[in-house]
Short mmCIF file of C-alpha atoms and ligand atoms in Angstrom, two decimals:
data_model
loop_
_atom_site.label_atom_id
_atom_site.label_comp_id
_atom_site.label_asym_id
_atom_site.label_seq_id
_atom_site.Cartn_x
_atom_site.Cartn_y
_atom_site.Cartn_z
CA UNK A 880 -22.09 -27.18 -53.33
CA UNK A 881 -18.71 -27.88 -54.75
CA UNK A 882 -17.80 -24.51 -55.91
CA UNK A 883 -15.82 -23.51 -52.93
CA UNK A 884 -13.45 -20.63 -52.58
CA UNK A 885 -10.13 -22.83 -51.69
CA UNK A 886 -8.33 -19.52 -50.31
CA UNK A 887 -10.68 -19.07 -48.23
CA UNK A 888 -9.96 -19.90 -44.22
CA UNK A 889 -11.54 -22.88 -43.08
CA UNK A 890 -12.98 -22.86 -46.95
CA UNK A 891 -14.87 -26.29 -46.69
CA UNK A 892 -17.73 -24.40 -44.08
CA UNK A 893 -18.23 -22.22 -46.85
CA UNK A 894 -20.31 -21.98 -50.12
CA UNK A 895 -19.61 -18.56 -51.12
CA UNK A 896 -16.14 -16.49 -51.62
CA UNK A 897 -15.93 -13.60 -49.16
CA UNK A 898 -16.93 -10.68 -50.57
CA UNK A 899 -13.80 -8.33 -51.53
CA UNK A 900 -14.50 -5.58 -48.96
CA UNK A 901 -15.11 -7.71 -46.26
CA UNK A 902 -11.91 -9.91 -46.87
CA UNK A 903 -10.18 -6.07 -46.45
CA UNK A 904 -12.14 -5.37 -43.47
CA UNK A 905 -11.83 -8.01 -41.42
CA UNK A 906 -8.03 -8.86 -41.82
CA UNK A 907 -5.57 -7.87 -39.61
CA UNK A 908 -2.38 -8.39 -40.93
CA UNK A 909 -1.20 -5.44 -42.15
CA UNK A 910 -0.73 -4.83 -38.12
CA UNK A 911 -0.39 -7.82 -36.60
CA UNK A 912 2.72 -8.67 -38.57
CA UNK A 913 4.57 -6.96 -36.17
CA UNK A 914 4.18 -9.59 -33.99
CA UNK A 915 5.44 -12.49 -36.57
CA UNK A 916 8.67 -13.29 -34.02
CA UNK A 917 6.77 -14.22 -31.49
CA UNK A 918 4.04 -16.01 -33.34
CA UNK A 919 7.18 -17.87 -34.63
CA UNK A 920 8.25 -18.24 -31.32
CA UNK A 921 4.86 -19.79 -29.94
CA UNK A 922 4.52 -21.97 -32.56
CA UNK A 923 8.38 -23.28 -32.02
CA UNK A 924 7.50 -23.82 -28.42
CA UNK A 925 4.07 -25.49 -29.26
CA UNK A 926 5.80 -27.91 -32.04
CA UNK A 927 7.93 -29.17 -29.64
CA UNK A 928 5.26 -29.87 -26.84
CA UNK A 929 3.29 -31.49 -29.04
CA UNK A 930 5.78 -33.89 -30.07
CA UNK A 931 6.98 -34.71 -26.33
CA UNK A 932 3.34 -35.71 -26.01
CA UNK A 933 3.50 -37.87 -29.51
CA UNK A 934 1.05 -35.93 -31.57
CA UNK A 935 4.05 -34.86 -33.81
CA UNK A 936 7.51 -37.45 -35.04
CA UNK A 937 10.57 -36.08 -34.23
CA UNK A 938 10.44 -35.78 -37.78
CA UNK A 939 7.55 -33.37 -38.29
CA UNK A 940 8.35 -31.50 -34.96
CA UNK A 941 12.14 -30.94 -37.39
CA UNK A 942 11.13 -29.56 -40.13
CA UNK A 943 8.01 -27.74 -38.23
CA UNK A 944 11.21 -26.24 -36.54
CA UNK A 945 13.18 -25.20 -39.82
CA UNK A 946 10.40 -24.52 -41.75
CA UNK A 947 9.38 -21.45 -39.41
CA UNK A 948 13.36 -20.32 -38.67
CA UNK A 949 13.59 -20.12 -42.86
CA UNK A 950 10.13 -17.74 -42.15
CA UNK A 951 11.37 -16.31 -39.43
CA UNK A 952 14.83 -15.63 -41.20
CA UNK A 953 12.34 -14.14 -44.92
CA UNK A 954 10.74 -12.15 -42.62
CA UNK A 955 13.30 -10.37 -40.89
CA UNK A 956 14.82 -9.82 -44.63
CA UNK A 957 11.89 -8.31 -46.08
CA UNK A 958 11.13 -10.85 -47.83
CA UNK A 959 8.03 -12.49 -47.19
CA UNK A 960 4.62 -12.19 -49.02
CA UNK A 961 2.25 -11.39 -46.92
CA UNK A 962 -1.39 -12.17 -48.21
CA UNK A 963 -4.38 -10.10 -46.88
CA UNK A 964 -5.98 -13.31 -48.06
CA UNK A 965 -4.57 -14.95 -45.32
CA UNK A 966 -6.36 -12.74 -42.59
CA UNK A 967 -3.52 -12.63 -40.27
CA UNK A 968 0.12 -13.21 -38.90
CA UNK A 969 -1.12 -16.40 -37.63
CA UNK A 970 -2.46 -17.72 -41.35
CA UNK A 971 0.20 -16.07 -42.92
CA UNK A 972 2.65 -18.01 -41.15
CA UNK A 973 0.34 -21.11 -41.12
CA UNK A 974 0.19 -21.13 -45.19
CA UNK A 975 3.95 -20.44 -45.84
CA UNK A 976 5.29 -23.37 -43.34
CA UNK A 977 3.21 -25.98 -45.48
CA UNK A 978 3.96 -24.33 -48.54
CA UNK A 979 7.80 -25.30 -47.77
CA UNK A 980 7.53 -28.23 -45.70
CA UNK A 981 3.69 -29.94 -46.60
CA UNK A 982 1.35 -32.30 -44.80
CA UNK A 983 3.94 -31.70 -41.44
CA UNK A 984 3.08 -27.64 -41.83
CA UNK A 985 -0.61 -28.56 -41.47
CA UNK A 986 -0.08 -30.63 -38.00
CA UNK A 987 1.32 -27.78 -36.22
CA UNK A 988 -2.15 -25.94 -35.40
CA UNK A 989 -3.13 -29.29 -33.50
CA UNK A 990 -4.62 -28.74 -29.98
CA UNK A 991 -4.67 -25.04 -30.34
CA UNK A 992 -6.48 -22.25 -31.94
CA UNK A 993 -5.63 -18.54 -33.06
CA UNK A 994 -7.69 -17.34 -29.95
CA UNK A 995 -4.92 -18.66 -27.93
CA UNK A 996 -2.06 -17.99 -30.23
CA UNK A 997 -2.90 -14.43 -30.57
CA UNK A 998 -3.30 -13.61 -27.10
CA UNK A 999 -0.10 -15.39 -26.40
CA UNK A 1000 1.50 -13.43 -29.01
CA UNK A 1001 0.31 -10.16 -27.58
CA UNK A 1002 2.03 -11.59 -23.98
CA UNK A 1003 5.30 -11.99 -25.57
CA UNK A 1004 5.36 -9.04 -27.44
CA UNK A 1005 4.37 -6.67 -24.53
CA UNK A 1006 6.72 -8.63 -22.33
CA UNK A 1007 9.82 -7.68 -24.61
CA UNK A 1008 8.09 -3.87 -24.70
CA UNK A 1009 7.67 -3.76 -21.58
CA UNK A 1010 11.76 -3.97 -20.82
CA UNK A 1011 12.58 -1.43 -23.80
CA UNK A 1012 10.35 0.80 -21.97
CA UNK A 1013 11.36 0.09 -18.41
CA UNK A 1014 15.03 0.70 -20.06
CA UNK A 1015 14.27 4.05 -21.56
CA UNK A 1016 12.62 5.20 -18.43
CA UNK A 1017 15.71 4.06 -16.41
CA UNK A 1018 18.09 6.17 -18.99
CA UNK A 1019 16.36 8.96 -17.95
CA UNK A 1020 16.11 8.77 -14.42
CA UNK A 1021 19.44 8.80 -14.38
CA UNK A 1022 19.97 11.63 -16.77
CA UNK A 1023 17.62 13.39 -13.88
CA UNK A 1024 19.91 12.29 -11.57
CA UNK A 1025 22.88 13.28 -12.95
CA UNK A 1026 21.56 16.89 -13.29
CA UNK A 1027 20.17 16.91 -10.11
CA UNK A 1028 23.22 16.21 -8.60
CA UNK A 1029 24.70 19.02 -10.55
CA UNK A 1030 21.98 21.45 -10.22
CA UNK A 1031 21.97 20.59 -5.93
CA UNK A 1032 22.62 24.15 -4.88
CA UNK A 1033 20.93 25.58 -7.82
CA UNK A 1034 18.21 28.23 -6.16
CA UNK A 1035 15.01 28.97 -8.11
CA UNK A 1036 11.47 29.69 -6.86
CA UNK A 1037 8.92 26.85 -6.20
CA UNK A 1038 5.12 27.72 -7.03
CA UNK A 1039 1.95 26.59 -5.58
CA UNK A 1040 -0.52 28.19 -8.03
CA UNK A 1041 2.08 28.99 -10.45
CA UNK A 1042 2.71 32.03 -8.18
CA UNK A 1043 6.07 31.83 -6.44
CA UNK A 1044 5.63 30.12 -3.01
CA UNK A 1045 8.98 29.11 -1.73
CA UNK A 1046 12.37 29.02 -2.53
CA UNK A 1047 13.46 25.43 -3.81
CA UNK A 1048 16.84 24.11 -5.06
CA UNK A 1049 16.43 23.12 -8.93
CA UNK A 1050 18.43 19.96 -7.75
CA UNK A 1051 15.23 19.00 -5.40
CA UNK A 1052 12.27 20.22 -8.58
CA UNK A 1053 14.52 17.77 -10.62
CA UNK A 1054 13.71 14.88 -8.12
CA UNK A 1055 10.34 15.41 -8.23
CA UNK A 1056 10.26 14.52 -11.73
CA UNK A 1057 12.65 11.24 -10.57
CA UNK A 1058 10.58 10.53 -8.01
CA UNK A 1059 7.38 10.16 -10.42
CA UNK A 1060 9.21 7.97 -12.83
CA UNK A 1061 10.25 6.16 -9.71
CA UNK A 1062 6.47 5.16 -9.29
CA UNK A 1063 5.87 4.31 -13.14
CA UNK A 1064 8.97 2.16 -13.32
CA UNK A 1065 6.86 0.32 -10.02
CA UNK A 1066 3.46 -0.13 -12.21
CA UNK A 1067 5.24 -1.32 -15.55
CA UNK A 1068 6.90 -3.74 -13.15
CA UNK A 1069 3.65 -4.92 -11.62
CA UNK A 1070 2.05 -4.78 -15.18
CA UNK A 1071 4.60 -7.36 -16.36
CA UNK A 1072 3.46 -9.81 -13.90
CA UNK A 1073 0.54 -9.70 -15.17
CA UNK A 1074 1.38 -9.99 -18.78
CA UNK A 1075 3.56 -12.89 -18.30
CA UNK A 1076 1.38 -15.54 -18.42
CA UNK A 1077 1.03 -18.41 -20.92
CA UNK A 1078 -2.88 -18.38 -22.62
CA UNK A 1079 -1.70 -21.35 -24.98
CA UNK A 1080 -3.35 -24.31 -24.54
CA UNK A 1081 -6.83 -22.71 -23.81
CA UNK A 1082 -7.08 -23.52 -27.51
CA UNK A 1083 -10.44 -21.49 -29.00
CA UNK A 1084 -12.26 -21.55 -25.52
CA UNK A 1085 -12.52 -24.91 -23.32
CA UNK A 1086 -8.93 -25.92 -23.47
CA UNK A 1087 -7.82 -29.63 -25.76
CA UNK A 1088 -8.71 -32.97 -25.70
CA UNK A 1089 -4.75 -33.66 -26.70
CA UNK A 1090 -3.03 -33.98 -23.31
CA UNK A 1091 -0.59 -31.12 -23.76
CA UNK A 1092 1.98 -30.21 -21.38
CA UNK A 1093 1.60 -26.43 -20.57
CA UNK A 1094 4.00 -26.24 -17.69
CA UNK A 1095 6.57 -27.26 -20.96
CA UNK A 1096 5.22 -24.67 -23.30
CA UNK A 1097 5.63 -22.06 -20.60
CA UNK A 1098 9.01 -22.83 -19.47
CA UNK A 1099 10.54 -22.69 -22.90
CA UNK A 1100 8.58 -19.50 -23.54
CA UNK A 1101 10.07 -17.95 -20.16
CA UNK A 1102 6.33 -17.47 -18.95
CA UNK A 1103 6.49 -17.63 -15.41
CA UNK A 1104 3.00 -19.99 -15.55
CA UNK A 1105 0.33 -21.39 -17.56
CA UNK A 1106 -3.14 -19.65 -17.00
CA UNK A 1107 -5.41 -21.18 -15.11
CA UNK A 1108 -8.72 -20.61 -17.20
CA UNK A 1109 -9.23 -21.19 -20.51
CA UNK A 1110 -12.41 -18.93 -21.24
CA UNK A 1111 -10.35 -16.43 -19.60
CA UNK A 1112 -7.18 -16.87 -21.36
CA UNK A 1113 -8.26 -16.31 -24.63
CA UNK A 1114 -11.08 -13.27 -24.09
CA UNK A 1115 -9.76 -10.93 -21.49
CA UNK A 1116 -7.29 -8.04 -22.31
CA UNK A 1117 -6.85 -6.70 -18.98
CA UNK A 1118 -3.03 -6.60 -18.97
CA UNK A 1119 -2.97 -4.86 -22.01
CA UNK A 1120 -5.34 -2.07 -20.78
CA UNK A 1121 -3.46 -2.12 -17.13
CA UNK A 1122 -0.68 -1.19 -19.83
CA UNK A 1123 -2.05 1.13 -21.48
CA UNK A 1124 -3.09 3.10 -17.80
CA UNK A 1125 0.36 2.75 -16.61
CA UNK A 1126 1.61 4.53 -20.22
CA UNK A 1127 -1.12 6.74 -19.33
CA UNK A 1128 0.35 7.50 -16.14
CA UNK A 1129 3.99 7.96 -17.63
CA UNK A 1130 2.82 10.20 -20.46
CA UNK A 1131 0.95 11.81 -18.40
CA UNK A 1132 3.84 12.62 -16.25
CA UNK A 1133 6.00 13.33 -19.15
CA UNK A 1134 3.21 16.01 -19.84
CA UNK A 1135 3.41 17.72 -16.66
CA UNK A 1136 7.20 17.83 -17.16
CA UNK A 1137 7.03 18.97 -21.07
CA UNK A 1138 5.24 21.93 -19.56
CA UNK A 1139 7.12 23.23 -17.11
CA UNK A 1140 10.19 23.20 -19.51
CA UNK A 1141 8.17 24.98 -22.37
CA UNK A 1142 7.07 27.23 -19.31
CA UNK A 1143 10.89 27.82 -18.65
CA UNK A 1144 12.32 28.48 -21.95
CA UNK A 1145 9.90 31.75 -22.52
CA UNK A 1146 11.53 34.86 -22.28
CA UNK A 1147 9.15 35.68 -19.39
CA UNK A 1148 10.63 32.89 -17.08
CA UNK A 1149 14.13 32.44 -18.16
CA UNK A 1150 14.95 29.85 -16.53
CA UNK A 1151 16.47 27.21 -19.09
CA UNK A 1152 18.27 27.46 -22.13
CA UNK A 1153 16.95 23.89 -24.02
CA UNK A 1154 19.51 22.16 -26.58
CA UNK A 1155 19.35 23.93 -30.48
CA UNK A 1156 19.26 20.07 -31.23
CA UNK A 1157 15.95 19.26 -29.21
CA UNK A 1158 13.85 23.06 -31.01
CA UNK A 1159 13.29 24.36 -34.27
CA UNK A 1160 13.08 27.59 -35.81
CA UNK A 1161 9.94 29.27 -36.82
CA UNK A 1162 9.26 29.26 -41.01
CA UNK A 1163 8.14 33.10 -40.73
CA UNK A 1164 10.01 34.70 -37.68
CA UNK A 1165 13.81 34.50 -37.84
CA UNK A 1166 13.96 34.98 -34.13
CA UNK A 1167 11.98 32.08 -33.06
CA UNK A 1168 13.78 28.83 -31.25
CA UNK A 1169 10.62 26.64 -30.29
CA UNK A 1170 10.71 23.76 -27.74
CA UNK A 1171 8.96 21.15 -30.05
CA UNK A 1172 10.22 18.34 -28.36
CA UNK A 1173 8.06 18.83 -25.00
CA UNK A 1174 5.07 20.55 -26.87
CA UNK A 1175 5.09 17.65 -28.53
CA UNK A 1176 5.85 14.41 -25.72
CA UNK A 1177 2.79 16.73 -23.86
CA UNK A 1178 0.28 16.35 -27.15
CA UNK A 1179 1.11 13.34 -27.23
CA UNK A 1180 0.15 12.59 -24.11
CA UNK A 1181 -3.51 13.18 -25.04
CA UNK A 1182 -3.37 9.62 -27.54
CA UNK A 1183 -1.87 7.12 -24.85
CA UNK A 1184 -4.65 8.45 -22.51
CA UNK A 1185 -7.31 7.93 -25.53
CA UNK A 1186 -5.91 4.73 -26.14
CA UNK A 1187 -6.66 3.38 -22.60
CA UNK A 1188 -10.26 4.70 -23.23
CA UNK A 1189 -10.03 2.68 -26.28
CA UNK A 1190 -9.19 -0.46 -24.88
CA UNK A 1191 -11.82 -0.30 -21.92
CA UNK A 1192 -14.53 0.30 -24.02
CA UNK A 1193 -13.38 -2.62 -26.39
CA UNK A 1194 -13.52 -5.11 -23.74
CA UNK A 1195 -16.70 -3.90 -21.65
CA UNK A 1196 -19.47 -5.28 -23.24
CA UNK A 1197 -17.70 -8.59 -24.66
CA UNK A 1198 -19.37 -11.80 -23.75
CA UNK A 1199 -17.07 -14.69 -22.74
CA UNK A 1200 -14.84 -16.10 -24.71
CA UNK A 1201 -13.20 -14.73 -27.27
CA UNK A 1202 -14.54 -11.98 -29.77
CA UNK A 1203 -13.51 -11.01 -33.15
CA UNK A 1204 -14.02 -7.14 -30.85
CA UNK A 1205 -10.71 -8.04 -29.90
CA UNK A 1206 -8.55 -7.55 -32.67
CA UNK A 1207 -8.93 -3.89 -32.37
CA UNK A 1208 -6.63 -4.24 -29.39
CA UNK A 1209 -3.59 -4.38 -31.42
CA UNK A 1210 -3.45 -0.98 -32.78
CA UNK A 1211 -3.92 0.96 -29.92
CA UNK A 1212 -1.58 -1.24 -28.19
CA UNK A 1213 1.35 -1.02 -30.30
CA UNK A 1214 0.82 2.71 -30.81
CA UNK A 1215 1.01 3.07 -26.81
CA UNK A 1216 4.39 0.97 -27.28
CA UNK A 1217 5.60 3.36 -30.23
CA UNK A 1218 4.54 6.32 -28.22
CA UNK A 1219 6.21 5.79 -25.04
CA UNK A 1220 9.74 4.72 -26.27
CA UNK A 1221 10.11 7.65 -29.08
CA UNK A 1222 8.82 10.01 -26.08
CA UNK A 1223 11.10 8.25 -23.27
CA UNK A 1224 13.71 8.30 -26.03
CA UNK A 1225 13.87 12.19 -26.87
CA UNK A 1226 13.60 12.82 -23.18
CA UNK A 1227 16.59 10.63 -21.95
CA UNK A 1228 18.38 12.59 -25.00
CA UNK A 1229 17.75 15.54 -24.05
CA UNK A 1230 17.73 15.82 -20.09
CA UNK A 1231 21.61 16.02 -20.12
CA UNK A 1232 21.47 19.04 -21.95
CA UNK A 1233 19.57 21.22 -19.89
CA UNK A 1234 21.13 24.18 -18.69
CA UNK A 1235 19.84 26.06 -16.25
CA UNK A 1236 19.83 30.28 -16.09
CA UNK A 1237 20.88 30.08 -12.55
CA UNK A 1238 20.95 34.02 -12.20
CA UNK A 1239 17.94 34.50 -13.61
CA UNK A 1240 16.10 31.42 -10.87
CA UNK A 1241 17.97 33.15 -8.12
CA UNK A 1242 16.10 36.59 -9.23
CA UNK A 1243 12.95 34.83 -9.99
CA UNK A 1244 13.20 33.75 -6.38
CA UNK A 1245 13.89 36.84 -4.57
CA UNK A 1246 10.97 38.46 -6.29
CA UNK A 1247 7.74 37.43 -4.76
CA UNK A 1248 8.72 37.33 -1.03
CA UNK A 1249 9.34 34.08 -1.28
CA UNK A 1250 11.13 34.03 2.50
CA UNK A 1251 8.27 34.58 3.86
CA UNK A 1252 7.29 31.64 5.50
CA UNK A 1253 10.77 31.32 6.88
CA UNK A 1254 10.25 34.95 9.14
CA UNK A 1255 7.05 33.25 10.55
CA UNK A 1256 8.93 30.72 11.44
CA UNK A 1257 11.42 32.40 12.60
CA UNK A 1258 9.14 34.19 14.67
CA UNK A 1259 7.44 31.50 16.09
CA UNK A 1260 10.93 30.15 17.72
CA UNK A 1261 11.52 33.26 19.01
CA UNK A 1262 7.76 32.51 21.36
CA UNK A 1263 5.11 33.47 18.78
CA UNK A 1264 1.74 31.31 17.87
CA UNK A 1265 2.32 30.91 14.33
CA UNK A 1266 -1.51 32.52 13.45
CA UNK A 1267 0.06 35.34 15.18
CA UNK A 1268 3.36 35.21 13.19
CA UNK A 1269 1.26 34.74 9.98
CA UNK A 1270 -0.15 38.12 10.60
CA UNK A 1271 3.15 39.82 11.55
CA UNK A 1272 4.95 38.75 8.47
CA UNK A 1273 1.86 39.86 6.20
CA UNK A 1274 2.17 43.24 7.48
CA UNK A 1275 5.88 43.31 6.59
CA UNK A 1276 4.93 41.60 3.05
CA UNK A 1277 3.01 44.84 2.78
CA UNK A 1278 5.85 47.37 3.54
CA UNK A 1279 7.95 45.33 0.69
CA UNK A 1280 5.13 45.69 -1.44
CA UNK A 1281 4.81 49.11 -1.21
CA UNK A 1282 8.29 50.04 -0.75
CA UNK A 1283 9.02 47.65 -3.42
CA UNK A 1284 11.89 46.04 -1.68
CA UNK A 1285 12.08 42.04 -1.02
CA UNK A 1286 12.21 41.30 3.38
CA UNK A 1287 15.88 40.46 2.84
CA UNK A 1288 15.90 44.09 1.74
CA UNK A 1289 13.95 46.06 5.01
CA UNK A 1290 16.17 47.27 7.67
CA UNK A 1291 16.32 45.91 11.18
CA UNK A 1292 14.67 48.71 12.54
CA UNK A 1293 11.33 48.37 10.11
CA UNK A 1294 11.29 44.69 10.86
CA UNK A 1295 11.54 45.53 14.67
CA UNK A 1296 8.53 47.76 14.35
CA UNK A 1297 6.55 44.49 13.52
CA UNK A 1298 7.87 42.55 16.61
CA UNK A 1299 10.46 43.04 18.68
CA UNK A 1300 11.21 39.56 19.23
CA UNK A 1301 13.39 39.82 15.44
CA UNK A 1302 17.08 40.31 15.85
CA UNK A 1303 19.49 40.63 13.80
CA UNK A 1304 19.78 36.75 12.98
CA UNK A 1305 16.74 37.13 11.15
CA UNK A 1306 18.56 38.41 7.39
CA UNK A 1307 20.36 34.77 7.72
CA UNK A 1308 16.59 33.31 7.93
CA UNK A 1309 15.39 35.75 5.03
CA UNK A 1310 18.36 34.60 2.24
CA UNK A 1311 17.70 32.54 -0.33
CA UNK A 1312 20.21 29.83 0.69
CA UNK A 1313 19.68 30.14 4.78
CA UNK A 1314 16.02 29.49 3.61
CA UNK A 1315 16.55 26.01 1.82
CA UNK A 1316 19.03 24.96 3.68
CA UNK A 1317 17.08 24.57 6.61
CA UNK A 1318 14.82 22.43 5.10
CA UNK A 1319 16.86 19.22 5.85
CA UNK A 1320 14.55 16.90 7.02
CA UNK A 1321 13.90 13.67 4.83
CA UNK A 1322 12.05 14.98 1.75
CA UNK A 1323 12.85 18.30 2.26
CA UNK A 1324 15.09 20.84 -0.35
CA UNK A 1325 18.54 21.45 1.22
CA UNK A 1326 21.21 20.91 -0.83
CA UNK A 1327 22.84 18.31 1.40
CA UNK A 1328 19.89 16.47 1.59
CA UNK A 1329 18.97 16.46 -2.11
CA UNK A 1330 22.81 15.22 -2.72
CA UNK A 1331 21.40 12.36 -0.07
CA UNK A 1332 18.17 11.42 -2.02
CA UNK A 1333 20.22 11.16 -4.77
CA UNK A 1334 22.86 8.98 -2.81
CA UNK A 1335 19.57 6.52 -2.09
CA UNK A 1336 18.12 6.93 -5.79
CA UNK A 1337 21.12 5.38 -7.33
CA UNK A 1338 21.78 2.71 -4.81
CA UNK A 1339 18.03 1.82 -5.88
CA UNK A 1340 18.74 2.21 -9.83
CA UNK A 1341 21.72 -0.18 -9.75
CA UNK A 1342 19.25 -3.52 -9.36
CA UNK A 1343 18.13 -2.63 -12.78
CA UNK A 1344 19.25 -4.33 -16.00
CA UNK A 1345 20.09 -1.06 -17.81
CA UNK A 1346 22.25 -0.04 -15.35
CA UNK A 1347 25.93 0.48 -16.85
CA UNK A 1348 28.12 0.71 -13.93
N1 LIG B 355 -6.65 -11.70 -35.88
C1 LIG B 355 -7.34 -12.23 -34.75
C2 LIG B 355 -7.17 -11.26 -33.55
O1 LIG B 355 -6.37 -10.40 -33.65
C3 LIG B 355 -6.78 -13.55 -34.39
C4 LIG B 355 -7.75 -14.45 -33.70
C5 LIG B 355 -8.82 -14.85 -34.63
N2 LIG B 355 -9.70 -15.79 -34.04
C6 LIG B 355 -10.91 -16.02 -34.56
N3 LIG B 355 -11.61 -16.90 -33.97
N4 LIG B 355 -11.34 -15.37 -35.61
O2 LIG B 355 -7.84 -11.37 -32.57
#
């Protein structure tokens, strides 16, 4: 047949246009655009490999090289046409470099295939992603930091069952959240090793008869290696969905943290006021100040988590090599990105600007007997098994119970009727601040030793890039 759609990709194969819908259907570039840099990029690198190896003239490999900075430049201007007829980024691209510079434009997909393009487009995009994140998520552990450092003597209750348990210092609740970024900064880092490894020059599946140079390719594209399989190269998305778990985990953390702040700000705990800037108002009651930014980092917890779903079942069932399954990646992918730095983002904001209702902690503390444990302690220095102790203490939880009156608040006498092993060095044992203060072991809430984890944490920040001091 000789009526051939000439638009069409790889048009000779093919008798018949593509039908309208499925043209629509099966293109990706209204998404995959957003990777257009580094297609340039790879296609830069891959120009000038192949004419170290003489497949390209200095010539060609030139104006291959100009050609796609002019597209790079149209691009980043707004001002390139892209064609759903083209499919992709990678056609896209393809078509406009020969429209400007001809026959040279066509050499340039020599020895390689989109398989390997895309996924090494993916690489470098999540590679550059992966350090905005990493630099977001260091802005706020040091917004934590800074508050914690603040906030060091800062009494409030800690819960175990959302019931108050023991007193903590808001300083030490602070570094809990620190410490769990701590451990997603770790995964994101371990992630990126992953991710940072050159697919091109796996070509479609089986690798290239040319006799390309990869180590070259993946030294001017900063990849610390060139794969070592092809079939795997070009088919397996694993670093993307390790990605997408370690977002999973940081949203997920986010979420935990979003909570306890919305928790805080209700009139029934009191225990924060949150920035006017970071809440809105209600449309129908006047006296309404919401705390939309963590309702909404903890919603949006629940995508990042579906998108890691997403992503597994994508790539379960997929025969080796590559599958067309795969462009679904993208989207998921890139919404993970877009959720974690917009979430990371509001958070570092607004960290800073937490204040703190310190009277209303300390009360929140004293209510719920929250010295307890620290009278069966007590006790048990003074000679008693601590089942034993356990047992003496709930007796005097009872009196304060029914007397309504905290144990700081009983008199020695009542106390003594319990045990007479309790002196009068016990009220030093029932405060607030004799409680946490003798919890100064590594890990524990005393001021002076949350000041010290936060001594360490900053030693450890300043190895990062984003650090500013
Ligand atoms: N748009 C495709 C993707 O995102 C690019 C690779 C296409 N390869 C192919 N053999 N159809 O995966």
């Amino acid at each position: 047949m000789t009526n051939v759609n000439t638009e069409k990709l790889s048009s000779a194969r093919f008798a018949e246009a593509t039908d309208a819908f499925v043209e629509v259907f099966t293109a990706s570039v209204d998404f995959d655009k957003r990777m257009a840099q580094q297609d340039i990029q790879g296609s830069m690198a891959h120009a000038k490999m192949l004419c170290k190896i003489g497949v390209l003239t200095d010539k060609e490999r030139d104006d291959i090289l100009s050609g796609l900075e002019k597209i790079s430049t149209e691009i980043a201007e707004g001002q390139f046409n892209w064609s759903v007829k083209q499919e992709d980024v990678h056609m896209n691209i393809e078509a406009r470099l020969t429209d400007l510079i001809g026959i040279a434009g066509k050499k340039l997909h020599t020895g390689r295939s989109r398989n390997d393009q895309v996924a090494t487009d993916i690489r470098l995009y999540l590679r550059s992603e992966v350090e905005h994140i990493a630099k977001e998520m260091t802005r706020l552990q040091r917004a934590l930091l800074n508050l914690a450092e603040q906030e060091a003597d800062t009494i409030m209750p800690g819960f175990t069952h959302l019931q108050v348990a023991q007193p903590i210092t808001f300083g030490h609740h602070l570094m809990a959240w620190f410490e769990m970024l701590c451990r997603d900064q770790e995964r994101l880092q371990d992630c990126y090793k992953r991710i940072n490894v050159m697919p091109l020059g796996a070509a479609a599946l089986a690798g290239t008869s040319y006799p390309i140079d990869r180590h070259m390719t993946a030294e001017l594209l900063h990849f610390s290696r060139p794969s070592a399989n092809s079939l795997d190269s070009v088919s397996d998305r694993d670093f993307a969905i390790e990605f997408c778990a370690a977002g999973s985990l940081i949203m997920m953390h986010l979420s935990r943290f979003s909570e306890e702040l919305i928790l805080w700000t209700s009139a029934q705990f009191d225990f924060i006021d949150m920035p006017d800037a970071f809440c809105t108002g209600s449309s129908i009651m006047p006296q309404k100040k919401n705390p939309d930014v963590p309702e909404l980092v903890r919603g949006k917890s629940g995508r990042v988590t579906g998108h890691l779903i997403s992503l597994l079942m994508l790539m379960k069932s997929q025969p080796l090599a590559y599958n067309k399954d795969n462009q679904e990646d993208k989207e998921p992918l890139f919404d993970t990105v877009d959720t974690l730095i917009n979430c990371l983002r509001a958070f570092a904001d607004m960290v800073p600007h937490i204040k703190p209702k310190k009277a209303s902690m300390y009360k929140a503390a004293k209510q719920g007997f929250a010295t307890a444990t620290d009278l069966a302690d007590y006790l048990v220095r003074k000679g008693m098994a601590f089942r034993d102790a356990h047992e003496v203490v709930g007796q005097a939880v009872r009196l304060g119970i029914t007397t309504q009156r905290d144990l700081s608040e009983l008199d020695l006498a009542e106390l003594q009727n319990f045990s007479p092993a309790i002196g009068e060095d016990v009220f030093q044992v029932l405060s607030l601040e004799g409680s946490v203060a003798s919890r100064k072991h590594i890990g524990g809430t005393a001021p002076d030793t949350v000041r010290q984890a936060i001594h360490t944490a900053r030693k450890a920040l300043k190895h990062l890039d984003a650090d500013p001091d």
